[in-house]
Phi, psi and omega in degrees: 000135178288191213255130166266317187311304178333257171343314166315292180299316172304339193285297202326313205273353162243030171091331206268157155325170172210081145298155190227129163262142192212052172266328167301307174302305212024301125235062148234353179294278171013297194270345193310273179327295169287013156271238238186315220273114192297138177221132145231214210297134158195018179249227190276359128322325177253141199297144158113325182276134183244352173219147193210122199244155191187108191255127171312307228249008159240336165243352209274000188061017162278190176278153208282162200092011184255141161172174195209161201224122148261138166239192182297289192235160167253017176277019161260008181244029167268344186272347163298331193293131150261121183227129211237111181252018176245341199309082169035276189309006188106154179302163181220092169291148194198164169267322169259213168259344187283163169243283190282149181210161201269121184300310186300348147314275194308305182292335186271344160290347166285307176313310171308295189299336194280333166305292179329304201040184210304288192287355198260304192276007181263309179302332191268339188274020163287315184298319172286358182239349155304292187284349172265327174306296170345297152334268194306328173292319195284324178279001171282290177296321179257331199254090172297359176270020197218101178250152187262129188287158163085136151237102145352117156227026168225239221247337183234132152244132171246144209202136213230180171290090189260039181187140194300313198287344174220137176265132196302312209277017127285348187271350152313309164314274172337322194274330182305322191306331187269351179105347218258152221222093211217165171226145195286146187227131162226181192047107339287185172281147145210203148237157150191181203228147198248071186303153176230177173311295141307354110340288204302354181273341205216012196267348163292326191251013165293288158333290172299328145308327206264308183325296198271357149342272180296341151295326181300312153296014174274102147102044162260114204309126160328125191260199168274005187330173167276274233282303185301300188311310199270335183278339188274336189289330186327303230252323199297340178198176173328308217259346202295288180339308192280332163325264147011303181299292204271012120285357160268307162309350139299349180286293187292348158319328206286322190291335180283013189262138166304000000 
């Protein structure tokens, strides 16, 4: 997690805002604390951040297209607003530059938080943050082919390679093969996982998968997986970035085709 505190005070000293994207935390950073768990400061408590974004549709378990945006007061949430008083059609008001927006989103994320409520979102984010310390302690303790980037303090953890004999993004490859959904990472390569609700149900055998994983891949030739292919291409030479760029727009090409 980044230094907020850090950061804050510089926005201080030259005047400028500090958002804080909290869309990943969403609603499990929030909850650390009264889970248990040390976070430190990093919302509107510290002098300097003026602004914080926090999407409904990822801890918060609403339908996914949802997401919320806070500032400190509001005459900084009056420069979002679009407003046009000259138009043919009449003045015209927006909270944004989107104009139309899906009522049913919005109601089915109010439907959500109001089933969650407070303890409903403090319990999972205790079971989920439980199960990534878990994570992040077994790879630390068990696995010496493996070091955890960072020190983790919410839901994801990443883990790189601590030895030439094993590459992380085949025990990445290995592990989609095992059922596990992981996401490939660079500079350096890594992986990491993202816990969920569903997790927390599996993490010993999360483990154990991971455990036989990095034997599978240990001094075993680089296969064809998605994470070696797309992520080893990145890193393999000069052009690999630009590869990578027009295989991802080829992708979204893909989707407008009837």
């Amino acid at each position: 997690m980044d230094d907020i505190t850090g950061l804050a005070a510089l926005a201080r000293r030259y005047k400028v805002g500090l958002h804080v994207d909290c869309c990943l935390g969403s609603f499990i950073v929030p909850f650390l604390e009264k889970a248990g768990f040390p976070i430190a400061p990093f919302d509107f408590r510290v002098e300097g951040v003026t602004a914080i974004s926090c999407d409904t549709h990822k801890y918060g378990f609403a339908p996914k297209g949802s997401s919320v945006i806070m500032y400190r007061d509001a005459e900084l949430r009056n420069y979002q607003y679009f407003v046009y008083p000259d138009w043919a059609g009449g003045a015209y008001g927006s909270p944004s530059l989107a104009g139309s927006r899906p009522g049913a989103l919005i109601a089915g994320a109010w439907a959500t938080m109001q089933f969650m409520g407070q303890d409903g979102y403090l319990k999972s984010c205790r079971s989920i943050v439980t199960c990534a310390k878990s994570i992040e302690a077994a790879i630390r303790e068990e696995i010496p082919e493996l070091y955890v980037l960072g020190e983790p303090v919410s839901s994801v953890v990443a883990f790189a390679s601590n030895t030439p004999s094993v590459n992380v993004l085949e025990v990445g490859d290995i592990m989609s093969t095992k059922g596990w959904h992981l996401n490939g990472l660079s500079n350096p390569a890594a992986v990491h996982i993202a816990c969920t609700r569903l997790t927390t149900k599996m993490t010993d055998q999360f483990i154990q998968d991971l455990k036989e994983s990095v034997v599978e891949a240990k001094d075993k030739p680089v296969g064809k997986g998605t994470m070696v292919s797309i992520y080893g291409l990145n890193v393999s030479s000069p052009v690999g970035p630009a590869l990578v760029s027009r295989l991802a727009m080829a992708f979204l090409d893909a989707m407008y085709i009837a």
